[in-house]
Coordinates of C-alpha atoms in Angstrom, one line a residue:
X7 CA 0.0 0.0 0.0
X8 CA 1.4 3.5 -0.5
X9 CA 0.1 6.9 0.8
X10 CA 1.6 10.1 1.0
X11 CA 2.0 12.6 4.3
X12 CA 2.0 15.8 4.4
X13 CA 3.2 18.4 6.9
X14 CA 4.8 22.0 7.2
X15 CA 8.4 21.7 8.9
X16 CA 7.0 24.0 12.1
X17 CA 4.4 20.8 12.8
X18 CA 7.3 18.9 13.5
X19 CA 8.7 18.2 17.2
X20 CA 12.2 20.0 17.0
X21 CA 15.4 17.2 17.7
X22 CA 18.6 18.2 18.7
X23 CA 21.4 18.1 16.2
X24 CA 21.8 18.5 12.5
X25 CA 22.3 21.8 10.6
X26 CA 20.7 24.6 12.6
X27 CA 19.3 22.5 14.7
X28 CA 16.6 21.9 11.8
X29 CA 15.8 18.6 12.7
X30 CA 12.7 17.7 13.5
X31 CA 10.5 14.4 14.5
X32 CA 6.9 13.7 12.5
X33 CA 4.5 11.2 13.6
X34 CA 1.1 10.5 12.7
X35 CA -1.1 7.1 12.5
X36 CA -2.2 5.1 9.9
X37 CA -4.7 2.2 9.5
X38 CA -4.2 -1.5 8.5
X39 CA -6.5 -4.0 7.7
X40 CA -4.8 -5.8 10.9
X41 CA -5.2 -2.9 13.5
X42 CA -3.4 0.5 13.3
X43 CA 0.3 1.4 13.2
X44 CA 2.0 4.6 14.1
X45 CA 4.7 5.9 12.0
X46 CA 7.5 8.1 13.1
X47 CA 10.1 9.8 10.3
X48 CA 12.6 12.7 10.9
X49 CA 13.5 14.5 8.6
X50 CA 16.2 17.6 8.0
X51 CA 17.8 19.8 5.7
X52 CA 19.4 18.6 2.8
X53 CA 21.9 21.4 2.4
X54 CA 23.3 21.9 5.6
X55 CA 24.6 26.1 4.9
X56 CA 20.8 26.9 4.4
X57 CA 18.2 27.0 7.2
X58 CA 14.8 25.3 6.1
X59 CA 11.9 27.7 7.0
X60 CA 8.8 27.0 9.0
X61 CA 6.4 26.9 6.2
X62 CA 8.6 24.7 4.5
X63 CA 6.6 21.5 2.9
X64 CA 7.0 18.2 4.1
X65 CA 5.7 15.7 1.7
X66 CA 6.7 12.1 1.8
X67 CA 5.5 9.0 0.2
X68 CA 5.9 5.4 2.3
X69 CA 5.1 2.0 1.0
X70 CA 4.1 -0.2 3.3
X71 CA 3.5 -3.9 3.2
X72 CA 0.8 -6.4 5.3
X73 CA 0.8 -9.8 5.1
X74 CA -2.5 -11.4 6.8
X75 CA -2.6 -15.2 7.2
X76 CA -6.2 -15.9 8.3
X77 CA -8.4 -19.0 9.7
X78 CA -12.1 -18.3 8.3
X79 CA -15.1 -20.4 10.3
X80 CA -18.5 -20.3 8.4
X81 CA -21.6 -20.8 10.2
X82 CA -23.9 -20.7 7.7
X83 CA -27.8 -21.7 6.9
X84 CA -28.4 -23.5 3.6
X85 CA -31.5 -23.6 1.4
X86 CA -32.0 -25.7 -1.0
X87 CA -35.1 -25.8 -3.3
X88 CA -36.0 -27.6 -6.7
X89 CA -36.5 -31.2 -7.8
X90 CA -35.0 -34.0 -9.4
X91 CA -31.1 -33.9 -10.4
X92 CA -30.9 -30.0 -10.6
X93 CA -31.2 -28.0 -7.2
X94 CA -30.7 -24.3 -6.7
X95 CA -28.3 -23.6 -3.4
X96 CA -28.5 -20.8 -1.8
X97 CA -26.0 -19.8 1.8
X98 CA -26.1 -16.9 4.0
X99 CA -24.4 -16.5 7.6
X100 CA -21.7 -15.8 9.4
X101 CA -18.2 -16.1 9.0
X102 CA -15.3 -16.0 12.4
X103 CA -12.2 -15.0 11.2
X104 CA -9.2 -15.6 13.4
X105 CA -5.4 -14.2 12.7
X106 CA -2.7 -16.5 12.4
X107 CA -0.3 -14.2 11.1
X108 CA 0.0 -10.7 10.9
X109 CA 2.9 -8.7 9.5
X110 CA 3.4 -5.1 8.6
X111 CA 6.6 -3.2 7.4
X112 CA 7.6 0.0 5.8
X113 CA 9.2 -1.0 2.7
X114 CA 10.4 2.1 0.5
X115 CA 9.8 6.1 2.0
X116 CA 10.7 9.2 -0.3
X117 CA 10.9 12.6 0.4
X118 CA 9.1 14.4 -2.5
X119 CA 10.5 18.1 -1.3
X120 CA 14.2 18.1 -2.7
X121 CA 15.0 20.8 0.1
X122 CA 14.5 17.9 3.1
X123 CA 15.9 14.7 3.5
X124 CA 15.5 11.8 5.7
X125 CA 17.0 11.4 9.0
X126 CA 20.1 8.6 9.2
X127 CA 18.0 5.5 11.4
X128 CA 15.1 7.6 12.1
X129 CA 12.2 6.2 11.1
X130 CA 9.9 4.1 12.9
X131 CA 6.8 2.4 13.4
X132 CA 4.9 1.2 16.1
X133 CA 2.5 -1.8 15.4
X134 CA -1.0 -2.9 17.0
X135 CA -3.4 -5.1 15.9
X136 CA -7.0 -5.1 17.0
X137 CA -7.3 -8.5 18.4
X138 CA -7.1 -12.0 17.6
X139 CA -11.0 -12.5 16.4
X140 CA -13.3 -10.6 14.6
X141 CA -16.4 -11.2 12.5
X142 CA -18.0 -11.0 9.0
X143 CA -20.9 -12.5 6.8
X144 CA -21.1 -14.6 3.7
X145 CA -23.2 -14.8 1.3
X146 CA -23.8 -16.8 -2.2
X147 CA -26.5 -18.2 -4.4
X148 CA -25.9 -21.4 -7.3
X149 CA -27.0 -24.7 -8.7
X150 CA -26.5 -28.2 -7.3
X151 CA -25.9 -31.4 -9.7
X152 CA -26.8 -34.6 -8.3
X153 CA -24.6 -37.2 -10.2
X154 CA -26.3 -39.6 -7.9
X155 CA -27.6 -40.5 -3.8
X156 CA -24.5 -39.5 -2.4
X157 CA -22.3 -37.5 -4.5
X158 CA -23.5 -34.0 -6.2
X159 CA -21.2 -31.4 -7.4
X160 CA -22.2 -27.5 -7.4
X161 CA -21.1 -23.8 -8.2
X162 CA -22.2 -20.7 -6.6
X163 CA -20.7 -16.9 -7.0
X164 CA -20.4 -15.7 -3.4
X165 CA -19.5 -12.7 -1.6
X166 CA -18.3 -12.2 1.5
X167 CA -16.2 -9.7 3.8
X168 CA -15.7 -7.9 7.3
X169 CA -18.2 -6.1 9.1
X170 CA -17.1 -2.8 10.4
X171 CA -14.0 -2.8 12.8
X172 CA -12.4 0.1 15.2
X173 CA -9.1 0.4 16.3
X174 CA -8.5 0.9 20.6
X175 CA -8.7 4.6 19.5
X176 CA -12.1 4.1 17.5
X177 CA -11.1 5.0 14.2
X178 CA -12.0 3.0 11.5
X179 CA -10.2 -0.1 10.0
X180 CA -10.5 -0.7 6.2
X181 CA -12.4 -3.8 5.4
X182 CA -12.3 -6.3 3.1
X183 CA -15.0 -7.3 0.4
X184 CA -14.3 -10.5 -1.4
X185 CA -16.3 -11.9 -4.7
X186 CA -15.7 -15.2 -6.4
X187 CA -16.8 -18.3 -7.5
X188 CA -17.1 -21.5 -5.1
X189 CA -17.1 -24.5 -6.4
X190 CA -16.7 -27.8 -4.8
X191 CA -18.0 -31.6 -4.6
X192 CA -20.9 -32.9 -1.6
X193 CA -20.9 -36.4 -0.3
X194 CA -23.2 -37.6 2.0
X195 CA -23.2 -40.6 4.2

């Protein structure tokens, strides 16, 4: 994912060192589809003989990565209706979604103001996720074909996703809407 920040070098918490003494720390939060991380850059003068004003722009893009490894429990009513070897399927209900994994790293940043430069070792990123569990609905519609008592094969176009989550600070996380195709084989015993 990439998104750009934007700032004017007064909003910036001044740090001691560099040219001037025009360094200066920027943080600000950003929202994963895992929880929420906050970000931390410093940034200063890329000519050190030329003092970077207050009202200077601070514009930089990151790129981020999130890799989400995820256990998904339907429970879901089934209705069925129609005769002989062709049956219309339809599914609706909920789905538990649990985290196995969850990473999240910063992979590229640029400043896009040639007058300001990036820190040496400055950035950094602290990292919380929401919680272990939450919840979201699925739902999906098809046809059934009976090849005979016990084995019937079938294809349905579902959609399913997240309901609304928070982070601890109750801002929105983004969610996730996913549309396919689900097609699989039913025995019965």
């Amino acid at each position: 994912m990439a998104h750009t920040a934007q700032f004017r070098f007064a909003d910036g918490t001044p740090h001691p060192g560099g040219p001037f003494g025009q360094r200066r720390n920027f943080s600000y939060d950003l929202s994963t589809y895992g929880g929420s991380a906050s970000v931390s850059l410093r940034m200063e003068s890329s000519d050190g003989t030329t003092p970077v004003d207050d009202t200077e722009p601070v514009v930089v893009k990151i790129k981020t990565s999130e890799q989400t490894h995820l256990l998904s429990v339907p429970l879901l009513l089934t209705y069925r209706f129609g005769t002989g070897r062709f049956q219309a399927v339809g599914k609706a209900g909920l789905m538990g979604y649990f985290f196995l994994k969850n990473d999240f790293s910063i992979t590229a940043r640029t400043s896009e103001n040639s007058r300001l430069q990036f820190a040496q070792s400055a950035d950094a990123f602290e990292y919380q996720r929401t919680g272990d569990f939450f919840l979201g609905y699925w739902v999906s519609a098809g046809l059934e074909v009976r090849l005979n008592n016990r084995l019937s094969l079938f294809a349905e176009p579902a959609v399913a996703g997240n309901f609304a989550r928070t982070d601890e600070q109750g801002r929105g996380l983004p969610n996730q809407v996913l549309a396919g195709l689900n097609v699989g084989a039913n025995w019965t015993f």
